[in-house]
Amino acid sequence: MTLLVIAVLFVLLILPIASVFFVSFLDEDTGAFTLANYVEVFTRNYYVKGLRNTLTVGLLGTLGACLIGVPLAFFTARFRIRGKALISTLAILVLVAPPFIGAYAWIMMLGANGFITNFFKGLGLNLPTIYGAHGIILVFTLKFFPFVFLMTKTALGSVNKSFEDAAENLGCNALQRFFHVTLPLVFPAVSTGAIICFVLSIADFGTPAILGRGFRTLSTIAYSAYTSELGGKPTMAVTVSLVMMAISILALFIQRRFLSKRRYASALTNRPVIQQLKGWRNWGAHAFCYAVVITAMFPTLVVVYTSILETNGPVFTGEYGLSSYRRVLLDAPEAIFNSFRFSLIAVAVIAVFSGLISYLIVRRENAVSGTIDVLMMVPYLVPGVVMAIGFVTTFRSGWYDLTGTGLIIVMILFIRRLPYGVRSTTTNLRQIKPSLEEAAVNLGASPLRAFVSVTVPLILPGLIVGSLMSFITAINELSSTLILYNSKTVTMPVKIYISVLDGEFGLAAALSTILLVCSGLCVYAVFLLADDRESSFV
């Protein structure tokens, strides 16, 4: 089983990344070794500007997510806020919705012909449109703040209140206690959420592609370079992709290095007591919490609403109807079928390998299992564009070519979403004593039979939760499938992206609503099965 896992990870993870790395050092015309590709990326204004744009939207989007995620976590963790469960649920629903759907919804609100833009235009006020860097930053802020919120909220519930009480006795007011005591204690959680926001922001393709309008990031540059290099070696595309991956790894390294210099542990005693705010403070806290989640959820509601508006070609008539859904059945049934087919096959394989890999990590503590555990972090750090280009360079050669097939879509969905299943199953398996399996072996069962008959039923809830999370993210995958698809393997996210570019907003809204309903049902299933519903999503 160990050899099988190593072989799969080598073929689907290590080999594509290595091939991308190798191609980045080749001359496109001669195939000779060269550093010119990297020199061009760091000297040519086109790429330098893209790098600067990527860092700008990544850093500012992460900053925005922290500025609303941390206060939201503090209010809901420390004070009596009505509807806390609803706030967390809405935040999770925002989290599982694809960011490109949010970008498309903001166009319908604040685009050149958006209904909010037109409303203020009627009052004689010209609002700036959503296109450009500010729009991308807004979408990233409202899309990724749940990572900071959920992680910080969990950490705030574990802080030893004695530290804050000591600061209060020494004369610190509430604001000083928060910045000098509470925030430093939960900084590991805040920084981890921020790193996730940053990595996802710089890797996101759909949002800058839809809202950019000339504002290019490395992800859109890599995609453009790949499409322009079709038929040859995608040297510039892979070079730009590797720069993206290097930025993600560097950000993670800086965070780990910073955390290693301090100790953040405290005894899990004297936990904070939920307090009741009074007067304007109570109203202000409630207003802030609900304003954040409703604003973040509003684009999703706009998408659902516009899906039931009648259209005349690409134009909304203002009447209600289901013509957009009829168009889905006529024009895009294969996209729905492919999305479910590819995602379900990938998730079925993920469920099997999640159990095997989790068993190796937890029960076989050696150098090999440790390496496998580290490799499970790699799909989080590698942008989808990078992985897709790696698959193209690996699985397209003279005697075999998997590009454009359903198999390569399933393969990339499997390896990119495998960590969700492994993480969930590993958490469950760590809570099960090995003595249960040992008892089965002592009674005559083989190790394999003990695993199937004893361990698998006990970790089944973790397997199901991990599979559901893998399915949510797999069915919403855009960046990698956009590079690998053809007319026969188009998926719903790809069809939505194409429809938005073509101005077919009704069709895009209907497909987006179908995706959102599927994601919502999976979230509900996770709520029913998970012991800690919030930690399952971060």
Coordinates of N, CA, C and O in Angstrom, one line a residue, residues 120-244:
F120 N -27.6 54.9 -8.9 CA -26.9 56.2 -8.6 C -26.8 57.1 -9.8 O -26.7 58.3 -9.6
K121 N -26.7 56.5 -11.0 CA -26.6 57.4 -12.1 C -27.9 58.2 -12.3 O -27.9 59.3 -12.7
G122 N -29.0 57.5 -11.9 CA -30.3 58.3 -12.0 C -30.4 59.4 -11.0 O -31.2 60.3 -11.1
L123 N -29.6 59.3 -9.9 CA -29.5 60.4 -8.9 C -28.5 61.4 -9.3 O -28.2 62.4 -8.5
G124 N -27.8 61.2 -10.4 CA -26.8 62.2 -10.8 C -25.4 61.9 -10.3 O -24.5 62.8 -10.4
L125 N -25.2 60.7 -9.8 CA -23.9 60.3 -9.2 C -23.3 59.2 -10.1 O -23.9 58.2 -10.4
N126 N -22.1 59.4 -10.5 CA -21.3 58.4 -11.3 C -20.4 57.6 -10.4 O -19.4 58.2 -9.9
L127 N -20.7 56.4 -10.1 CA -19.9 55.5 -9.2 C -18.8 54.9 -10.1 O -19.0 54.6 -11.3
P128 N -17.7 54.7 -9.5 CA -16.6 53.9 -10.3 C -17.1 52.5 -10.5 O -17.8 51.9 -9.6
T129 N -16.8 51.9 -11.6 CA -17.3 50.5 -11.8 C -16.4 49.5 -11.0 O -15.4 49.9 -10.4
I130 N -16.8 48.3 -11.1 CA -16.1 47.2 -10.3 C -14.9 46.8 -11.0 O -14.0 46.1 -10.4
Y131 N -14.6 47.2 -12.2 CA -13.5 46.6 -13.0 C -12.2 47.2 -12.5 O -12.1 48.4 -12.1
G132 N -11.2 46.4 -12.5 CA -9.8 46.9 -12.1 C -9.4 46.3 -10.7 O -10.0 45.4 -10.2
A133 N -8.3 46.9 -10.2 CA -7.7 46.3 -9.0 C -8.6 46.4 -7.8 O -8.7 45.5 -7.0
H134 N -9.3 47.5 -7.7 CA -10.1 47.7 -6.5 C -11.3 46.7 -6.5 O -11.6 46.2 -5.4
G135 N -11.8 46.3 -7.6 CA -12.9 45.3 -7.7 C -12.3 44.0 -7.3 O -13.0 43.2 -6.6
I136 N -11.2 43.6 -7.8 CA -10.6 42.3 -7.5 C -10.3 42.2 -6.0 O -10.6 41.2 -5.3
I137 N -9.7 43.3 -5.4 CA -9.4 43.3 -4.0 C -10.7 43.2 -3.1 O -10.8 42.5 -2.1
L138 N -11.8 43.9 -3.6 CA -13.1 43.8 -2.9 C -13.6 42.3 -2.9 O -14.0 41.8 -1.8
V139 N -13.6 41.7 -4.0 CA -14.0 40.3 -4.1 C -13.2 39.4 -3.3 O -13.7 38.5 -2.6
F140 N -11.9 39.5 -3.3 CA -11.0 38.7 -2.5 C -11.3 38.9 -1.0 O -11.3 37.9 -0.2
T141 N -11.5 40.1 -0.6 CA -11.7 40.5 0.8 C -13.0 39.8 1.3 O -13.0 39.1 2.3
L142 N -14.1 39.9 0.5 CA -15.4 39.3 0.9 C -15.4 37.8 0.7 O -16.3 37.2 1.3
K143 N -14.6 37.3 -0.1 CA -14.6 35.9 -0.4 C -13.8 35.1 0.6 O -14.2 34.0 1.1
F144 N -12.6 35.6 1.0 CA -11.7 34.8 1.8 C -11.7 35.2 3.3 O -10.9 34.5 4.0
F145 N -12.4 36.2 3.7 CA -12.4 36.5 5.1 C -12.9 35.4 6.0 O -12.4 35.3 7.2
P146 N -13.7 34.5 5.6 CA -14.1 33.4 6.5 C -13.0 32.5 7.0 O -13.1 32.0 8.1
F147 N -11.9 32.4 6.2 CA -10.7 31.7 6.7 C -10.2 32.3 7.9 O -9.9 31.6 8.9
V148 N -10.0 33.6 7.9 CA -9.5 34.3 9.1 C -10.5 34.3 10.2 O -10.2 34.0 11.4
F149 N -11.8 34.5 9.9 CA -12.8 34.5 10.9 C -12.9 33.1 11.6 O -12.9 33.1 12.9
L150 N -13.0 32.0 10.9 CA -13.2 30.7 11.5 C -12.0 30.3 12.4 O -12.2 29.8 13.5
M151 N -10.8 30.5 11.8 CA -9.6 30.1 12.6 C -9.4 31.0 13.8 O -9.1 30.5 14.9
T152 N -9.6 32.3 13.7 CA -9.5 33.2 14.8 C -10.5 32.9 15.9 O -10.2 33.0 17.1
K153 N -11.7 32.7 15.5 CA -12.8 32.4 16.4 C -12.5 31.2 17.3 O -12.7 31.2 18.5
T154 N -12.0 30.1 16.7 CA -11.6 28.9 17.4 C -10.5 29.2 18.4 O -10.5 28.8 19.5
A155 N -9.5 30.0 18.0 CA -8.4 30.3 18.8 C -8.8 31.2 20.0 O -8.3 31.0 21.1
L156 N -9.7 32.1 19.8 CA -10.1 33.0 20.8 C -10.9 32.3 22.0 O -10.8 32.7 23.1
G157 N -11.5 31.2 21.6 CA -12.2 30.4 22.6 C -11.2 29.6 23.5 O -11.7 29.0 24.5
S158 N -10.0 29.5 23.1 CA -9.0 28.7 23.9 C -8.0 29.5 24.6 O -7.1 29.0 25.3
V159 N -8.1 30.9 24.5 CA -7.2 31.7 25.2 C -7.4 31.7 26.7 O -8.5 31.7 27.2
N160 N -6.3 31.6 27.5 CA -6.4 31.7 29.0 C -6.7 33.1 29.4 O -6.0 34.0 29.2
K161 N -7.9 33.2 30.0 CA -8.4 34.6 30.4 C -7.5 35.3 31.5 O -7.5 36.5 31.6
S162 N -6.6 34.5 32.1 CA -5.8 35.1 33.2 C -4.8 36.2 32.6 O -4.5 37.1 33.3
F163 N -4.4 36.0 31.4 CA -3.5 37.0 30.7 C -4.2 38.3 30.6 O -3.7 39.4 30.9
E164 N -5.5 38.2 30.1 CA -6.2 39.5 29.9 C -6.6 40.1 31.2 O -6.6 41.3 31.4
D165 N -6.9 39.2 32.2 CA -7.2 39.8 33.6 C -6.0 40.5 34.2 O -6.2 41.6 34.8
A166 N -4.8 39.9 34.0 CA -3.6 40.5 34.5 C -3.4 41.9 33.8 O -3.0 42.9 34.5
A167 N -3.6 42.0 32.5 CA -3.4 43.2 31.8 C -4.4 44.3 32.3 O -4.1 45.4 32.5
E168 N -5.7 43.8 32.6 CA -6.7 44.8 33.1 C -6.3 45.3 34.5 O -6.5 46.5 34.8
N169 N -5.8 44.4 35.3 CA -5.4 44.8 36.7 C -4.2 45.8 36.6 O -4.0 46.6 37.6
L170 N -3.4 45.7 35.6 CA -2.3 46.6 35.4 C -2.6 47.9 34.7 O -1.8 48.8 34.4
G171 N -3.9 48.1 34.5 CA -4.4 49.4 34.0 C -4.7 49.5 32.5 O -5.0 50.6 32.0
C172 N -4.6 48.4 31.8 CA -4.9 48.4 30.3 C -6.4 48.5 30.1 O -7.2 47.8 30.7
N173 N -6.8 49.4 29.1 CA -8.2 49.4 28.7 C -8.5 48.3 27.8 O -7.6 47.5 27.4
A174 N -9.7 48.2 27.3 CA -10.1 47.1 26.5 C -9.4 47.0 25.2 O -9.0 45.9 24.7
L175 N -9.1 48.2 24.6 CA -8.4 48.2 23.3 C -7.0 47.8 23.4 O -6.4 47.1 22.6
Q176 N -6.3 48.3 24.5 CA -4.9 47.9 24.8 C -4.8 46.4 25.1 O -3.9 45.8 24.6
R177 N -5.8 45.9 25.8 CA -5.8 44.4 26.1 C -5.8 43.6 24.8 O -5.2 42.6 24.6
F178 N -6.7 44.1 23.9 CA -6.9 43.3 22.6 C -5.6 43.3 21.8 O -5.1 42.3 21.3
F179 N -5.0 44.5 21.6 CA -3.8 44.6 20.7 C -2.5 44.1 21.4 O -1.6 43.6 20.7
H180 N -2.4 44.2 22.7 CA -1.2 43.8 23.3 C -1.2 42.4 24.0 O -0.1 41.9 24.3
V181 N -2.4 41.9 24.2 CA -2.5 40.6 24.9 C -3.2 39.6 24.0 O -2.7 38.5 23.6
T182 N -4.5 39.8 23.7 CA -5.3 38.9 23.0 C -4.8 38.6 21.6 O -4.7 37.4 21.2
L183 N -4.6 39.6 20.8 CA -4.2 39.4 19.4 C -2.9 38.7 19.3 O -2.8 37.8 18.4
P184 N -1.9 39.0 20.1 CA -0.6 38.2 20.0 C -0.8 36.8 20.3 O -0.2 35.9 19.7
L185 N -1.7 36.5 21.2 CA -2.0 35.1 21.6 C -2.6 34.3 20.5 O -2.4 33.0 20.4
V186 N -3.5 34.9 19.7 CA -4.2 34.2 18.6 C -3.5 34.5 17.3 O -4.0 34.1 16.2
F187 N -2.3 35.1 17.3 CA -1.6 35.4 16.1 C -1.4 34.2 15.2 O -1.5 34.3 13.9
P188 N -1.0 33.0 15.7 CA -0.8 31.8 14.8 C -2.1 31.5 14.0 O -2.0 31.2 12.8
A189 N -3.2 31.6 14.6 CA -4.5 31.4 13.9 C -4.7 32.4 12.9 O -5.1 32.2 11.7
V190 N -4.5 33.7 13.2 CA -4.8 34.8 12.3 C -3.8 34.7 11.1 O -4.2 34.9 10.0
S191 N -2.5 34.5 11.4 CA -1.5 34.4 10.3 C -1.8 33.2 9.4 O -1.6 33.3 8.2
T192 N -2.2 32.1 10.0 CA -2.5 30.9 9.1 C -3.7 31.2 8.2 O -3.7 30.9 7.0
G193 N -4.8 31.8 8.7 CA -5.9 32.3 7.9 C -5.4 33.3 6.8 O -5.9 33.2 5.7
A194 N -4.5 34.2 7.2 CA -4.1 35.2 6.3 C -3.2 34.5 5.2 O -3.3 34.9 4.0
I195 N -2.4 33.6 5.5 CA -1.6 32.9 4.5 C -2.5 32.1 3.5 O -2.2 32.2 2.3
I196 N -3.5 31.5 4.0 CA -4.5 30.8 3.1 C -5.1 31.8 2.2 O -5.2 31.6 0.9
C197 N -5.5 33.0 2.7 CA -6.1 34.0 1.9 C -5.2 34.5 0.8 O -5.5 34.7 -0.4
F198 N -3.9 34.7 1.2 CA -2.9 35.2 0.3 C -2.6 34.2 -0.8 O -2.6 34.6 -2.0
V199 N -2.4 33.0 -0.5 CA -2.1 31.9 -1.5 C -3.3 31.8 -2.4 O -3.0 31.7 -3.7
L200 N -4.5 31.7 -1.9 CA -5.6 31.6 -2.8 C -5.8 32.8 -3.7 O -6.3 32.7 -4.8
S201 N -5.5 34.0 -3.2 CA -5.7 35.2 -3.9 C -4.7 35.3 -5.1 O -5.1 35.6 -6.2
I202 N -3.5 35.0 -4.9 CA -2.5 35.1 -6.0 C -2.7 33.9 -7.0 O -2.3 34.1 -8.1
A203 N -3.3 32.8 -6.5 CA -3.5 31.7 -7.4 C -4.9 31.8 -8.2 O -5.0 31.1 -9.2
D204 N -5.8 32.7 -7.7 CA -7.1 32.8 -8.4 C -7.0 33.3 -9.8 O -6.3 34.3 -10.1
F205 N -7.7 32.6 -10.7 CA -7.7 33.0 -12.1 C -9.0 33.7 -12.5 O -9.0 34.7 -13.2
G206 N -10.1 33.2 -12.1 CA -11.4 33.6 -12.6 C -11.7 35.1 -12.2 O -12.2 35.8 -13.1
T207 N -11.4 35.5 -11.0 CA -11.7 36.9 -10.6 C -11.0 37.9 -11.4 O -11.6 38.8 -12.0
P208 N -9.6 37.8 -11.5 CA -8.9 38.9 -12.3 C -9.2 38.7 -13.8 O -9.2 39.7 -14.5
A209 N -9.5 37.5 -14.2 CA -9.8 37.4 -15.7 C -11.2 38.0 -16.0 O -11.3 38.6 -17.1
I210 N -12.1 38.0 -15.1 CA -13.5 38.6 -15.3 C -13.5 40.1 -15.0 O -14.1 40.9 -15.7
L211 N -12.8 40.5 -13.9 CA -12.9 41.9 -13.5 C -11.6 42.7 -13.9 O -11.7 43.9 -13.8
G212 N -10.6 42.1 -14.4 CA -9.3 42.8 -14.7 C -9.4 43.9 -15.7 O -9.0 45.0 -15.4
R213 N -10.0 43.6 -16.9 CA -10.1 44.6 -17.9 C -8.8 45.4 -18.1 O -8.7 46.6 -18.0
G214 N -7.7 44.6 -18.4 CA -6.4 45.1 -18.6 C -5.5 45.1 -17.4 O -4.3 45.3 -17.5
F215 N -6.1 44.8 -16.2 CA -5.3 44.6 -15.0 C -4.9 43.2 -15.0 O -5.7 42.3 -14.6
R216 N -3.7 42.9 -15.3 CA -3.2 41.5 -15.4 C -2.5 41.0 -14.2 O -1.6 41.8 -13.7
T217 N -2.7 39.8 -13.8 CA -2.0 39.2 -12.7 C -1.2 38.0 -13.3 O -1.4 37.7 -14.5
L218 N -0.4 37.4 -12.5 CA 0.5 36.3 -13.0 C -0.4 35.1 -13.4 O 0.0 34.4 -14.4
S219 N -1.5 34.9 -12.8 CA -2.4 33.7 -13.2 C -3.0 34.0 -14.6 O -3.0 33.1 -15.4
T220 N -3.4 35.2 -14.9 CA -4.0 35.5 -16.2 C -2.9 35.6 -17.2 O -3.1 35.1 -18.4
I221 N -1.7 36.0 -16.8 CA -0.6 36.1 -17.8 C -0.1 34.6 -18.1 O 0.2 34.3 -19.3
A222 N -0.1 33.8 -17.1 CA 0.3 32.4 -17.4 C -0.7 31.7 -18.3 O -0.3 31.0 -19.3
Y223 N -2.0 32.0 -18.1 CA -3.0 31.4 -19.0 C -2.9 31.9 -20.4 O -2.9 31.2 -21.4
S224 N -2.7 33.2 -20.6 CA -2.5 33.8 -21.9 C -1.3 33.3 -22.6 O -1.3 33.0 -23.8
A225 N -0.2 33.2 -21.8 CA 1.1 32.6 -22.4 C 0.9 31.2 -22.8 O 1.4 30.8 -23.9
Y226 N 0.1 30.4 -22.1 CA -0.1 29.0 -22.4 C -0.9 28.9 -23.7 O -0.6 28.1 -24.6
T227 N -2.0 29.7 -23.8 CA -2.8 29.6 -25.1 C -2.0 30.1 -26.3 O -2.3 29.7 -27.4
S228 N -1.1 31.1 -26.1 CA -0.3 31.6 -27.2 C 0.8 30.6 -27.6 O 1.3 30.7 -28.7
E229 N 1.1 29.7 -26.7 CA 2.2 28.8 -27.0 C 1.7 27.4 -27.3 O 2.5 26.4 -27.3
L230 N 0.4 27.2 -27.6 CA -0.1 25.9 -28.0 C 0.6 25.4 -29.2 O 0.8 26.1 -30.2
G231 N 1.0 24.1 -29.1 CA 1.7 23.5 -30.2 C 3.2 23.4 -30.0 O 3.9 22.7 -30.6
G232 N 3.7 24.3 -29.1 CA 5.1 24.3 -28.7 C 5.3 24.1 -27.3 O 4.4 23.8 -26.5
K233 N 6.5 24.3 -26.8 CA 6.8 24.1 -25.4 C 6.3 25.4 -24.6 O 6.7 26.5 -25.0
P234 N 5.5 25.2 -23.6 CA 4.9 26.4 -22.9 C 5.9 27.0 -21.9 O 5.7 27.0 -20.7
T235 N 7.1 27.4 -22.4 CA 8.2 27.8 -21.6 C 7.8 29.0 -20.7 O 8.1 29.0 -19.5
M236 N 7.3 30.1 -21.3 CA 7.0 31.3 -20.5 C 5.8 31.0 -19.6 O 5.8 31.6 -18.5
A237 N 4.9 30.2 -20.0 CA 3.7 29.9 -19.1 C 4.2 29.2 -17.9 O 3.8 29.5 -16.8
V238 N 5.1 28.2 -18.0 CA 5.5 27.5 -16.8 C 6.5 28.3 -16.0 O 6.5 28.2 -14.8
T239 N 7.2 29.2 -16.6 CA 8.1 30.1 -15.8 C 7.3 31.0 -15.0 O 7.6 31.2 -13.8
V240 N 6.3 31.6 -15.5 CA 5.4 32.5 -14.7 C 4.7 31.7 -13.6 O 4.6 32.2 -12.5
S241 N 4.3 30.5 -14.0 CA 3.6 29.6 -13.0 C 4.5 29.3 -11.8 O 4.1 29.3 -10.7
L242 N 5.8 29.0 -12.1 CA 6.7 28.7 -11.0 C 7.0 29.9 -10.1 O 7.2 29.8 -8.9
V243 N 7.0 31.1 -10.7 CA 7.1 32.3 -9.9 C 5.9 32.4 -8.9 O 6.1 32.7 -7.7
M244 N 4.7 32.1 -9.4 CA 3.6 32.1 -8.5 C 3.7 31.1 -7.4 O 3.4 31.4 -6.2

